[in-house]
Amino acid sequence: MYSTEHKQRFDNDAPVATEQLTLLSEILNRETFSVLGEEVRVGHGWRCWEVGAGDGSVARWLAARVGTSGHVVASDIKPHHVPSHPRIEAIRHDLTSDPWPEPKFDLIHARLVLMHLADKEAIAARLAAHLRPGGALVLTDWYCGCADQSMIKSPVDEYTTRIFQDYHDGVHKLAGQTGMDFDWASRTPDVLSAAGHRDITVRDYQAPGEGGKPTALLARLHTSMLESFLLSETNLTATDLAVIRETLLNPEFEMATNHTYTTVVRVPK
C-alpha cells in the first residue's frame, strides 16, 4: 500500500478531513452517479462493495438504488465518516492485507483508491475476479500526464505562474514519495485486458477549474494541509501560499484540472 507513515499523508482523522471528503464528493459524485446509474445500471437487489468509502456519499446512493433486498458493504481503513444506514455495512478494512468480504458482488466500485497502491495491477485483476457472473467493476482514478505543464488555464502574471508551478511540482514530488501514481488510470484498461477481460469501457471527465469552485477549493485546502511540506521541500514561502489561496477564490481565475478516468469491466453472465 502507499506510504501511510509519511508525515504529510491524508488521514480520515485529520481536523479538515470532513471538508476534504465533502469537496471530493462535490467534484466527482455527479460523474460517478452517471456511470453507476446510466452505464452500469445498478438495480434492485444488487450486492455492492464500495471500496474506500470516504464520506459514505456513494454508499448512500447505492443503498437507495439496491432497495430493501440489496446490500452495500462500505469499506475504508478509517470508515467512521460513513453514516449509519440499514442497508450499509461499514467495515474497517485494508484492501491489501485483510480478508475480503464474501460472498461475491454484483458491483465493486473503487474511486481514488488503486492509484495509491503498490500492487494495484494484481488487486485490479483480483477485484474483477471477486464479481458474480454479470457483475461490474468500476475503477476511477485521477490521471495527470502533465508534470511539465502549467496548472493554469487563465492569463496570469509571471509571479503567479511561477508560484503555481512550484505548488504543482511540490504536489508531484509528494506523490512520488507516497507512491501515488498519476499514470495508473491510463493503464487500467490494458491491465484488465491482459487479465482476460474483454467487455471494458473507459470514460474521461474533467471537473470545472474556476476559482471558488470545488476543485479550486480542494487545491486551496491542500495548500494548508501540505503547508509544512511545501515550505520545506519547494521554493514557496508563506506569502506565496497566501497569494495562491487568494487566487483560488477568484472566479476570474481558472486552473487546469486532472482527467478523471473511469474504467468499467463487466464479467460474463
PDB file of N, CA and C in Angstrom, residues 41-140:
ATOM      1  N   ARG A  41     -26.057   0.627 -14.503  1.00  0.00           N
ATOM      2  CA  ARG A  41     -27.460   0.372 -14.176  1.00  0.00           C
ATOM      3  C   ARG A  41     -27.616  -0.476 -12.917  1.00  0.00           C
ATOM      4  N   VAL A  42     -26.982   0.004 -11.853  1.00  0.00           N
ATOM      5  CA  VAL A  42     -27.158  -0.644 -10.551  1.00  0.00           C
ATOM      6  C   VAL A  42     -28.647  -0.717 -10.239  1.00  0.00           C
ATOM      7  N   GLY A  43     -29.093  -1.888  -9.793  1.00  0.00           N
ATOM      8  CA  GLY A  43     -30.522  -2.067  -9.612  1.00  0.00           C
ATOM      9  C   GLY A  43     -30.914  -2.763  -8.325  1.00  0.00           C
ATOM     10  N   HIS A  44     -32.205  -2.978  -8.207  1.00  0.00           N
ATOM     11  CA  HIS A  44     -32.811  -3.566  -7.014  1.00  0.00           C
ATOM     12  C   HIS A  44     -32.205  -4.943  -6.735  1.00  0.00           C
ATOM     13  N   GLY A  45     -31.828  -5.150  -5.473  1.00  0.00           N
ATOM     14  CA  GLY A  45     -31.344  -6.444  -5.038  1.00  0.00           C
ATOM     15  C   GLY A  45     -29.857  -6.667  -5.225  1.00  0.00           C
ATOM     16  N   TRP A  46     -29.145  -5.682  -5.778  1.00  0.00           N
ATOM     17  CA  TRP A  46     -27.715  -5.868  -6.012  1.00  0.00           C
ATOM     18  C   TRP A  46     -26.939  -5.900  -4.698  1.00  0.00           C
ATOM     19  N   ARG A  47     -25.882  -6.676  -4.711  1.00  0.00           N
ATOM     20  CA  ARG A  47     -24.910  -6.687  -3.615  1.00  0.00           C
ATOM     21  C   ARG A  47     -23.693  -5.900  -4.105  1.00  0.00           C
ATOM     22  N   CYS A  48     -23.363  -4.809  -3.389  1.00  0.00           N
ATOM     23  CA  CYS A  48     -22.338  -3.875  -3.841  1.00  0.00           C
ATOM     24  C   CYS A  48     -21.231  -3.727  -2.795  1.00  0.00           C
ATOM     25  N   TRP A  49     -20.024  -3.492  -3.288  1.00  0.00           N
ATOM     26  CA  TRP A  49     -18.889  -3.207  -2.414  1.00  0.00           C
ATOM     27  C   TRP A  49     -18.306  -1.865  -2.810  1.00  0.00           C
ATOM     28  N   GLU A  50     -18.394  -0.895  -1.906  1.00  0.00           N
ATOM     29  CA  GLU A  50     -17.817   0.427  -2.093  1.00  0.00           C
ATOM     30  C   GLU A  50     -16.472   0.453  -1.373  1.00  0.00           C
ATOM     31  N   VAL A  51     -15.389   0.394  -2.147  1.00  0.00           N
ATOM     32  CA  VAL A  51     -14.032   0.308  -1.602  1.00  0.00           C
ATOM     33  C   VAL A  51     -13.486   1.720  -1.406  1.00  0.00           C
ATOM     34  N   GLY A  52     -12.992   2.016  -0.202  1.00  0.00           N
ATOM     35  CA  GLY A  52     -12.534   3.370   0.080  1.00  0.00           C
ATOM     36  C   GLY A  52     -13.712   4.316   0.162  1.00  0.00           C
ATOM     37  N   ALA A  53     -14.596   4.064   1.097  1.00  0.00           N
ATOM     38  CA  ALA A  53     -15.913   4.701   1.120  1.00  0.00           C
ATOM     39  C   ALA A  53     -15.888   6.192   1.429  1.00  0.00           C
ATOM     40  N   GLY A  54     -14.815   6.705   2.041  1.00  0.00           N
ATOM     41  CA  GLY A  54     -14.727   8.143   2.306  1.00  0.00           C
ATOM     42  C   GLY A  54     -15.858   8.650   3.178  1.00  0.00           C
ATOM     43  N   ASP A  55     -16.599   9.640   2.654  1.00  0.00           N
ATOM     44  CA  ASP A  55     -17.693  10.224   3.449  1.00  0.00           C
ATOM     45  C   ASP A  55     -18.982   9.416   3.367  1.00  0.00           C
ATOM     46  N   GLY A  56     -18.970   8.338   2.604  1.00  0.00           N
ATOM     47  CA  GLY A  56     -20.144   7.474   2.521  1.00  0.00           C
ATOM     48  C   GLY A  56     -21.199   7.933   1.541  1.00  0.00           C
ATOM     49  N   SER A  57     -20.957   9.000   0.778  1.00  0.00           N
ATOM     50  CA  SER A  57     -21.995   9.523  -0.113  1.00  0.00           C
ATOM     51  C   SER A  57     -22.323   8.559  -1.248  1.00  0.00           C
ATOM     52  N   VAL A  58     -21.327   7.863  -1.780  1.00  0.00           N
ATOM     53  CA  VAL A  58     -21.600   6.882  -2.833  1.00  0.00           C
ATOM     54  C   VAL A  58     -22.315   5.671  -2.244  1.00  0.00           C
ATOM     55  N   ALA A  59     -21.900   5.253  -1.070  1.00  0.00           N
ATOM     56  CA  ALA A  59     -22.570   4.125  -0.405  1.00  0.00           C
ATOM     57  C   ALA A  59     -24.041   4.445  -0.156  1.00  0.00           C
ATOM     58  N   ARG A  60     -24.345   5.679   0.260  1.00  0.00           N
ATOM     59  CA  ARG A  60     -25.742   6.062   0.480  1.00  0.00           C
ATOM     60  C   ARG A  60     -26.531   6.020  -0.828  1.00  0.00           C
ATOM     61  N   TRP A  61     -25.923   6.490  -1.913  1.00  0.00           N
ATOM     62  CA  TRP A  61     -26.585   6.454  -3.219  1.00  0.00           C
ATOM     63  C   TRP A  61     -26.849   5.010  -3.637  1.00  0.00           C
ATOM     64  N   LEU A  62     -25.861   4.152  -3.445  1.00  0.00           N
ATOM     65  CA  LEU A  62     -26.033   2.737  -3.793  1.00  0.00           C
ATOM     66  C   LEU A  62     -27.132   2.092  -2.953  1.00  0.00           C
ATOM     67  N   ALA A  63     -27.170   2.426  -1.663  1.00  0.00           N
ATOM     68  CA  ALA A  63     -28.185   1.841  -0.783  1.00  0.00           C
ATOM     69  C   ALA A  63     -29.587   2.196  -1.250  1.00  0.00           C
ATOM     70  N   ALA A  64     -29.758   3.404  -1.780  1.00  0.00           N
ATOM     71  CA  ALA A  64     -31.067   3.803  -2.305  1.00  0.00           C
ATOM     72  C   ALA A  64     -31.392   3.034  -3.585  1.00  0.00           C
ATOM     73  N   ARG A  65     -30.391   2.770  -4.403  1.00  0.00           N
ATOM     74  CA  ARG A  65     -30.612   2.070  -5.676  1.00  0.00           C
ATOM     75  C   ARG A  65     -30.918   0.592  -5.487  1.00  0.00           C
ATOM     76  N   VAL A  66     -30.272  -0.063  -4.528  1.00  0.00           N
ATOM     77  CA  VAL A  66     -30.421  -1.521  -4.412  1.00  0.00           C
ATOM     78  C   VAL A  66     -31.705  -1.909  -3.691  1.00  0.00           C
ATOM     79  N   GLY A  67     -32.345  -0.971  -3.012  1.00  0.00           N
ATOM     80  CA  GLY A  67     -33.627  -1.261  -2.384  1.00  0.00           C
ATOM     81  C   GLY A  67     -33.518  -2.162  -1.171  1.00  0.00           C
ATOM     82  N   THR A  68     -34.659  -2.583  -0.696  1.00  0.00           N
ATOM     83  CA  THR A  68     -34.712  -3.317   0.571  1.00  0.00           C
ATOM     84  C   THR A  68     -34.095  -4.705   0.493  1.00  0.00           C
ATOM     85  N   SER A  69     -33.994  -5.277  -0.709  1.00  0.00           N
ATOM     86  CA  SER A  69     -33.399  -6.609  -0.842  1.00  0.00           C
ATOM     87  C   SER A  69     -31.925  -6.555  -1.216  1.00  0.00           C
ATOM     88  N   GLY A  70     -31.352  -5.350  -1.349  1.00  0.00           N
ATOM     89  CA  GLY A  70     -29.942  -5.210  -1.686  1.00  0.00           C
ATOM     90  C   GLY A  70     -29.087  -4.978  -0.457  1.00  0.00           C
ATOM     91  N   HIS A  71     -27.782  -4.905  -0.690  1.00  0.00           N
ATOM     92  CA  HIS A  71     -26.841  -4.740   0.426  1.00  0.00           C
ATOM     93  C   HIS A  71     -25.602  -4.019  -0.088  1.00  0.00           C
ATOM     94  N   VAL A  72     -25.049  -3.125   0.734  1.00  0.00           N
ATOM     95  CA  VAL A  72     -23.850  -2.369   0.383  1.00  0.00           C
ATOM     96  C   VAL A  72     -22.814  -2.548   1.483  1.00  0.00           C
ATOM     97  N   VAL A  73     -21.659  -3.074   1.114  1.00  0.00           N
ATOM     98  CA  VAL A  73     -20.512  -3.096   2.012  1.00  0.00           C
ATOM     99  C   VAL A  73     -19.678  -1.857   1.709  1.00  0.00           C
ATOM    100  N   ALA A  74     -19.470  -1.018   2.721  1.00  0.00           N
ATOM    101  CA  ALA A  74     -18.681   0.210   2.573  1.00  0.00           C
ATOM    102  C   ALA A  74     -17.422   0.060   3.411  1.00  0.00           C
ATOM    103  N   SER A  75     -16.276  -0.104   2.746  1.00  0.00           N
ATOM    104  CA  SER A  75     -15.032  -0.356   3.472  1.00  0.00           C
ATOM    105  C   SER A  75     -14.090   0.828   3.380  1.00  0.00           C
ATOM    106  N   ASP A  76     -13.325   1.006   4.444  1.00  0.00           N
ATOM    107  CA  ASP A  76     -12.303   2.050   4.478  1.00  0.00           C
ATOM    108  C   ASP A  76     -11.351   1.692   5.614  1.00  0.00           C
ATOM    109  N   ILE A  77     -10.114   2.148   5.516  1.00  0.00           N
ATOM    110  CA  ILE A  77      -9.189   1.931   6.624  1.00  0.00           C
ATOM    111  C   ILE A  77      -9.708   2.630   7.877  1.00  0.00           C
ATOM    112  N   LYS A  78     -10.349   3.793   7.680  1.00  0.00           N
ATOM    113  CA  LYS A  78     -10.986   4.513   8.777  1.00  0.00           C
ATOM    114  C   LYS A  78     -12.387   4.911   8.309  1.00  0.00           C
ATOM    115  N   PRO A  79     -13.384   4.052   8.559  1.00  0.00           N
ATOM    116  CA  PRO A  79     -14.719   4.239   7.967  1.00  0.00           C
ATOM    117  C   PRO A  79     -15.683   5.076   8.797  1.00  0.00           C
ATOM    118  N   HIS A  80     -15.195   5.830   9.777  1.00  0.00           N
ATOM    119  CA  HIS A  80     -16.115   6.483  10.708  1.00  0.00           C
ATOM    120  C   HIS A  80     -16.899   7.631  10.080  1.00  0.00           C
ATOM    121  N   HIS A  81     -16.556   8.050   8.850  1.00  0.00           N
ATOM    122  CA  HIS A  81     -17.348   9.085   8.192  1.00  0.00           C
ATOM    123  C   HIS A  81     -18.584   8.502   7.490  1.00  0.00           C
ATOM    124  N   VAL A  82     -18.654   7.184   7.364  1.00  0.00           N
ATOM    125  CA  VAL A  82     -19.799   6.553   6.707  1.00  0.00           C
ATOM    126  C   VAL A  82     -20.991   6.565   7.654  1.00  0.00           C
ATOM    127  N   PRO A  83     -22.113   7.138   7.239  1.00  0.00           N
ATOM    128  CA  PRO A  83     -23.269   7.234   8.144  1.00  0.00           C
ATOM    129  C   PRO A  83     -23.958   5.891   8.330  1.00  0.00           C
ATOM    130  N   SER A  84     -24.650   5.764   9.430  1.00  0.00           N
ATOM    131  CA  SER A  84     -25.426   4.553   9.692  1.00  0.00           C
ATOM    132  C   SER A  84     -26.609   4.462   8.729  1.00  0.00           C
ATOM    133  N   HIS A  85     -26.821   3.249   8.224  1.00  0.00           N
ATOM    134  CA  HIS A  85     -27.920   3.022   7.276  1.00  0.00           C
ATOM    135  C   HIS A  85     -28.273   1.539   7.332  1.00  0.00           C
ATOM    136  N   PRO A  86     -29.554   1.182   7.271  1.00  0.00           N
ATOM    137  CA  PRO A  86     -29.940  -0.231   7.411  1.00  0.00           C
ATOM    138  C   PRO A  86     -29.396  -1.137   6.317  1.00  0.00           C
ATOM    139  N   ARG A  87     -29.038  -0.565   5.158  1.00  0.00           N
ATOM    140  CA  ARG A  87     -28.524  -1.419   4.077  1.00  0.00           C
ATOM    141  C   ARG A  87     -27.034  -1.211   3.818  1.00  0.00           C
ATOM    142  N   ILE A  88     -26.368  -0.461   4.689  1.00  0.00           N
ATOM    143  CA  ILE A  88     -24.928  -0.247   4.547  1.00  0.00           C
ATOM    144  C   ILE A  88     -24.199  -0.930   5.703  1.00  0.00           C
ATOM    145  N   GLU A  89     -23.282  -1.795   5.346  1.00  0.00           N
ATOM    146  CA  GLU A  89     -22.415  -2.441   6.325  1.00  0.00           C
ATOM    147  C   GLU A  89     -21.043  -1.770   6.239  1.00  0.00           C
ATOM    148  N   ALA A  90     -20.765  -0.857   7.133  1.00  0.00           N
ATOM    149  CA  ALA A  90     -19.494  -0.140   7.139  1.00  0.00           C
ATOM    150  C   ALA A  90     -18.458  -0.966   7.893  1.00  0.00           C
ATOM    151  N   ILE A  91     -17.322  -1.242   7.249  1.00  0.00           N
ATOM    152  CA  ILE A  91     -16.294  -2.073   7.864  1.00  0.00           C
ATOM    153  C   ILE A  91     -14.931  -1.398   7.772  1.00  0.00           C
ATOM    154  N   ARG A  92     -14.133  -1.604   8.809  1.00  0.00           N
ATOM    155  CA  ARG A  92     -12.735  -1.171   8.797  1.00  0.00           C
ATOM    156  C   ARG A  92     -11.949  -2.230   8.024  1.00  0.00           C
ATOM    157  N   HIS A  93     -11.306  -1.819   6.926  1.00  0.00           N
ATOM    158  CA  HIS A  93     -10.735  -2.821   6.035  1.00  0.00           C
ATOM    159  C   HIS A  93      -9.562  -2.264   5.259  1.00  0.00           C
ATOM    160  N   ASP A  94      -8.462  -3.026   5.248  1.00  0.00           N
ATOM    161  CA  ASP A  94      -7.296  -2.718   4.424  1.00  0.00           C
ATOM    162  C   ASP A  94      -7.324  -3.661   3.230  1.00  0.00           C
ATOM    163  N   LEU A  95      -7.518  -3.096   2.050  1.00  0.00           N
ATOM    164  CA  LEU A  95      -7.670  -3.894   0.830  1.00  0.00           C
ATOM    165  C   LEU A  95      -6.461  -4.770   0.569  1.00  0.00           C
ATOM    166  N   THR A  96      -5.296  -4.356   1.036  1.00  0.00           N
ATOM    167  CA  THR A  96      -4.061  -5.066   0.702  1.00  0.00           C
ATOM    168  C   THR A  96      -3.711  -6.179   1.673  1.00  0.00           C
ATOM    169  N   SER A  97      -4.367  -6.222   2.833  1.00  0.00           N
ATOM    170  CA  SER A  97      -3.933  -7.202   3.836  1.00  0.00           C
ATOM    171  C   SER A  97      -5.055  -7.957   4.525  1.00  0.00           C
ATOM    172  N   ASP A  98      -6.262  -7.400   4.570  1.00  0.00           N
ATOM    173  CA  ASP A  98      -7.358  -8.047   5.278  1.00  0.00           C
ATOM    174  C   ASP A  98      -8.121  -9.010   4.365  1.00  0.00           C
ATOM    175  N   PRO A  99      -8.763 -10.043   4.949  1.00  0.00           N
ATOM    176  CA  PRO A  99      -9.625 -10.919   4.136  1.00  0.00           C
ATOM    177  C   PRO A  99     -10.737 -10.112   3.482  1.00  0.00           C
ATOM    178  N   TRP A 100     -11.068 -10.450   2.254  1.00  0.00           N
ATOM    179  CA  TRP A 100     -12.092  -9.704   1.530  1.00  0.00           C
ATOM    180  C   TRP A 100     -13.484 -10.186   1.912  1.00  0.00           C
ATOM    181  N   PRO A 101     -14.460  -9.286   1.920  1.00  0.00           N
ATOM    182  CA  PRO A 101     -15.832  -9.684   2.278  1.00  0.00           C
ATOM    183  C   PRO A 101     -16.413 -10.667   1.272  1.00  0.00           C
ATOM    184  N   GLU A 102     -17.205 -11.561   1.765  1.00  0.00           N
ATOM    185  CA  GLU A 102     -17.888 -12.582   0.961  1.00  0.00           C
ATOM    186  C   GLU A 102     -19.382 -12.512   1.261  1.00  0.00           C
ATOM    187  N   PRO A 103     -20.252 -13.048   0.376  1.00  0.00           N
ATOM    188  CA  PRO A 103     -19.928 -13.641  -0.930  1.00  0.00           C
ATOM    189  C   PRO A 103     -19.575 -12.578  -1.960  1.00  0.00           C
ATOM    190  N   LYS A 104     -19.425 -12.999  -3.214  1.00  0.00           N
ATOM    191  CA  LYS A 104     -19.006 -12.082  -4.263  1.00  0.00           C
ATOM    192  C   LYS A 104     -20.102 -11.052  -4.559  1.00  0.00           C
ATOM    193  N   PHE A 105     -19.753 -10.080  -5.408  1.00  0.00           N
ATOM    194  CA  PHE A 105     -20.586  -8.893  -5.577  1.00  0.00           C
ATOM    195  C   PHE A 105     -21.076  -8.707  -7.018  1.00  0.00           C
ATOM    196  N   ASP A 106     -22.215  -8.008  -7.123  1.00  0.00           N
ATOM    197  CA  ASP A 106     -22.712  -7.585  -8.434  1.00  0.00           C
ATOM    198  C   ASP A 106     -21.978  -6.332  -8.910  1.00  0.00           C
ATOM    199  N   LEU A 107     -21.531  -5.516  -7.953  1.00  0.00           N
ATOM    200  CA  LEU A 107     -20.776  -4.303  -8.270  1.00  0.00           C
ATOM    201  C   LEU A 107     -19.664  -4.127  -7.251  1.00  0.00           C
ATOM    202  N   ILE A 108     -18.479  -3.807  -7.767  1.00  0.00           N
ATOM    203  CA  ILE A 108     -17.391  -3.328  -6.916  1.00  0.00           C
ATOM    204  C   ILE A 108     -16.952  -1.985  -7.479  1.00  0.00           C
ATOM    205  N   HIS A 109     -16.946  -0.973  -6.616  1.00  0.00           N
ATOM    206  CA  HIS A 109     -16.582   0.379  -7.034  1.00  0.00           C
ATOM    207  C   HIS A 109     -15.463   0.892  -6.152  1.00  0.00           C
ATOM    208  N   ALA A 110     -14.383   1.377  -6.774  1.00  0.00           N
ATOM    209  CA  ALA A 110     -13.258   1.952  -6.036  1.00  0.00           C
ATOM    210  C   ALA A 110     -12.860   3.254  -6.707  1.00  0.00           C
ATOM    211  N   ARG A 111     -12.948   4.347  -5.982  1.00  0.00           N
ATOM    212  CA  ARG A 111     -12.642   5.679  -6.523  1.00  0.00           C
ATOM    213  C   ARG A 111     -11.481   6.307  -5.767  1.00  0.00           C
ATOM    214  N   LEU A 112     -10.431   6.670  -6.520  1.00  0.00           N
ATOM    215  CA  LEU A 112      -9.230   7.270  -5.945  1.00  0.00           C
ATOM    216  C   LEU A 112      -8.613   6.363  -4.882  1.00  0.00           C
ATOM    217  N   VAL A 113      -8.579   5.073  -5.178  1.00  0.00           N
ATOM    218  CA  VAL A 113      -8.019   4.090  -4.257  1.00  0.00           C
ATOM    219  C   VAL A 113      -6.793   3.417  -4.868  1.00  0.00           C
ATOM    220  N   LEU A 114      -6.960   2.781  -6.039  1.00  0.00           N
ATOM    221  CA  LEU A 114      -5.884   1.964  -6.578  1.00  0.00           C
ATOM    222  C   LEU A 114      -4.652   2.784  -6.952  1.00  0.00           C
ATOM    223  N   MET A 115      -4.821   4.050  -7.294  1.00  0.00           N
ATOM    224  CA  MET A 115      -3.671   4.878  -7.652  1.00  0.00           C
ATOM    225  C   MET A 115      -2.687   5.016  -6.496  1.00  0.00           C
ATOM    226  N   HIS A 116      -3.117   4.663  -5.273  1.00  0.00           N
ATOM    227  CA  HIS A 116      -2.260   4.745  -4.097  1.00  0.00           C
ATOM    228  C   HIS A 116      -1.572   3.423  -3.757  1.00  0.00           C
ATOM    229  N   LEU A 117      -1.916   2.336  -4.428  1.00  0.00           N
ATOM    230  CA  LEU A 117      -1.463   1.013  -4.012  1.00  0.00           C
ATOM    231  C   LEU A 117      -0.252   0.540  -4.814  1.00  0.00           C
ATOM    232  N   ALA A 118       0.705  -0.060  -4.121  1.00  0.00           N
ATOM    233  CA  ALA A 118       1.905  -0.553  -4.795  1.00  0.00           C
ATOM    234  C   ALA A 118       1.591  -1.729  -5.718  1.00  0.00           C
ATOM    235  N   ASP A 119       0.666  -2.599  -5.318  1.00  0.00           N
ATOM    236  CA  ASP A 119       0.341  -3.802  -6.092  1.00  0.00           C
ATOM    237  C   ASP A 119      -1.005  -3.651  -6.795  1.00  0.00           C
ATOM    238  N   LYS A 120      -1.231  -2.465  -7.368  1.00  0.00           N
ATOM    239  CA  LYS A 120      -2.520  -2.128  -7.957  1.00  0.00           C
ATOM    240  C   LYS A 120      -2.914  -3.050  -9.105  1.00  0.00           C
ATOM    241  N   GLU A 121      -1.951  -3.501  -9.927  1.00  0.00           N
ATOM    242  CA  GLU A 121      -2.288  -4.355 -11.070  1.00  0.00           C
ATOM    243  C   GLU A 121      -2.905  -5.671 -10.606  1.00  0.00           C
ATOM    244  N   ALA A 122      -2.266  -6.299  -9.619  1.00  0.00           N
ATOM    245  CA  ALA A 122      -2.792  -7.569  -9.103  1.00  0.00           C
ATOM    246  C   ALA A 122      -4.131  -7.363  -8.408  1.00  0.00           C
ATOM    247  N   ILE A 123      -4.275  -6.270  -7.679  1.00  0.00           N
ATOM    248  CA  ILE A 123      -5.526  -6.028  -6.966  1.00  0.00           C
ATOM    249  C   ILE A 123      -6.661  -5.759  -7.947  1.00  0.00           C
ATOM    250  N   ALA A 124      -6.401  -5.014  -9.027  1.00  0.00           N
ATOM    251  CA  ALA A 124      -7.444  -4.756 -10.024  1.00  0.00           C
ATOM    252  C   ALA A 124      -7.956  -6.069 -10.607  1.00  0.00           C
ATOM    253  N   ALA A 125      -7.043  -6.975 -10.957  1.00  0.00           N
ATOM    254  CA  ALA A 125      -7.455  -8.268 -11.511  1.00  0.00           C
ATOM    255  C   ALA A 125      -8.215  -9.082 -10.465  1.00  0.00           C
ATOM    256  N   ARG A 126      -7.778  -9.017  -9.222  1.00  0.00           N
ATOM    257  CA  ARG A 126      -8.452  -9.776  -8.163  1.00  0.00           C
ATOM    258  C   ARG A 126      -9.844  -9.222  -7.899  1.00  0.00           C
ATOM    259  N   LEU A 127     -10.004  -7.898  -7.968  1.00  0.00           N
ATOM    260  CA  LEU A 127     -11.331  -7.305  -7.784  1.00  0.00           C
ATOM    261  C   LEU A 127     -12.294  -7.788  -8.858  1.00  0.00           C
ATOM    262  N   ALA A 128     -11.828  -7.837 -10.098  1.00  0.00           N
ATOM    263  CA  ALA A 128     -12.689  -8.310 -11.183  1.00  0.00           C
ATOM    264  C   ALA A 128     -13.088  -9.762 -10.971  1.00  0.00           C
ATOM    265  N   ALA A 129     -12.183 -10.541 -10.400  1.00  0.00           N
ATOM    266  CA  ALA A 129     -12.478 -11.952 -10.138  1.00  0.00           C
ATOM    267  C   ALA A 129     -13.402 -12.134  -8.943  1.00  0.00           C
ATOM    268  N   HIS A 130     -13.647 -11.058  -8.194  1.00  0.00           N
ATOM    269  CA  HIS A 130     -14.491 -11.129  -6.997  1.00  0.00           C
ATOM    270  C   HIS A 130     -15.932 -10.717  -7.307  1.00  0.00           C
ATOM    271  N   LEU A 131     -16.274 -10.716  -8.606  1.00  0.00           N
ATOM    272  CA  LEU A 131     -17.625 -10.379  -9.037  1.00  0.00           C
ATOM    273  C   LEU A 131     -18.447 -11.630  -9.306  1.00  0.00           C
ATOM    274  N   ARG A 132     -19.740 -11.499  -9.101  1.00  0.00           N
ATOM    275  CA  ARG A 132     -20.668 -12.539  -9.522  1.00  0.00           C
ATOM    276  C   ARG A 132     -20.773 -12.529 -11.047  1.00  0.00           C
ATOM    277  N   PRO A 133     -21.249 -13.618 -11.664  1.00  0.00           N
ATOM    278  CA  PRO A 133     -21.484 -13.595 -13.118  1.00  0.00           C
ATOM    279  C   PRO A 133     -22.379 -12.417 -13.510  1.00  0.00           C
ATOM    280  N   GLY A 134     -21.942 -11.669 -14.517  1.00  0.00           N
ATOM    281  CA  GLY A 134     -22.685 -10.494 -14.959  1.00  0.00           C
ATOM    282  C   GLY A 134     -22.387  -9.234 -14.174  1.00  0.00           C
ATOM    283  N   GLY A 135     -21.484  -9.324 -13.210  1.00  0.00           N
ATOM    284  CA  GLY A 135     -21.173  -8.186 -12.363  1.00  0.00           C
ATOM    285  C   GLY A 135     -20.283  -7.159 -13.042  1.00  0.00           C
ATOM    286  N   ALA A 136     -20.129  -6.001 -12.393  1.00  0.00           N
ATOM    287  CA  ALA A 136     -19.349  -4.903 -12.953  1.00  0.00           C
ATOM    288  C   ALA A 136     -18.338  -4.386 -11.933  1.00  0.00           C
ATOM    289  N   LEU A 137     -17.125  -4.147 -12.417  1.00  0.00           N
ATOM    290  CA  LEU A 137     -16.082  -3.488 -11.646  1.00  0.00           C
ATOM    291  C   LEU A 137     -15.910  -2.077 -12.192  1.00  0.00           C
ATOM    292  N   VAL A 138     -15.947  -1.078 -11.317  1.00  0.00           N
ATOM    293  CA  VAL A 138     -15.813   0.317 -11.731  1.00  0.00           C
ATOM    294  C   VAL A 138     -14.646   0.926 -10.954  1.00  0.00           C
ATOM    295  N   LEU A 139     -13.585   1.290 -11.685  1.00  0.00           N
ATOM    296  CA  LEU A 139     -12.383   1.853 -11.086  1.00  0.00           C
ATOM    297  C   LEU A 139     -12.177   3.271 -11.603  1.00  0.00           C
ATOM    298  N   THR A 140     -12.125   4.225 -10.700  1.00  0.00           N
ATOM    299  CA  THR A 140     -11.925   5.626 -11.058  1.00  0.00           C
ATOM    300  C   THR A 140     -10.684   6.162 -10.367  1.00  0.00           C
TER     301      THR A 140
END
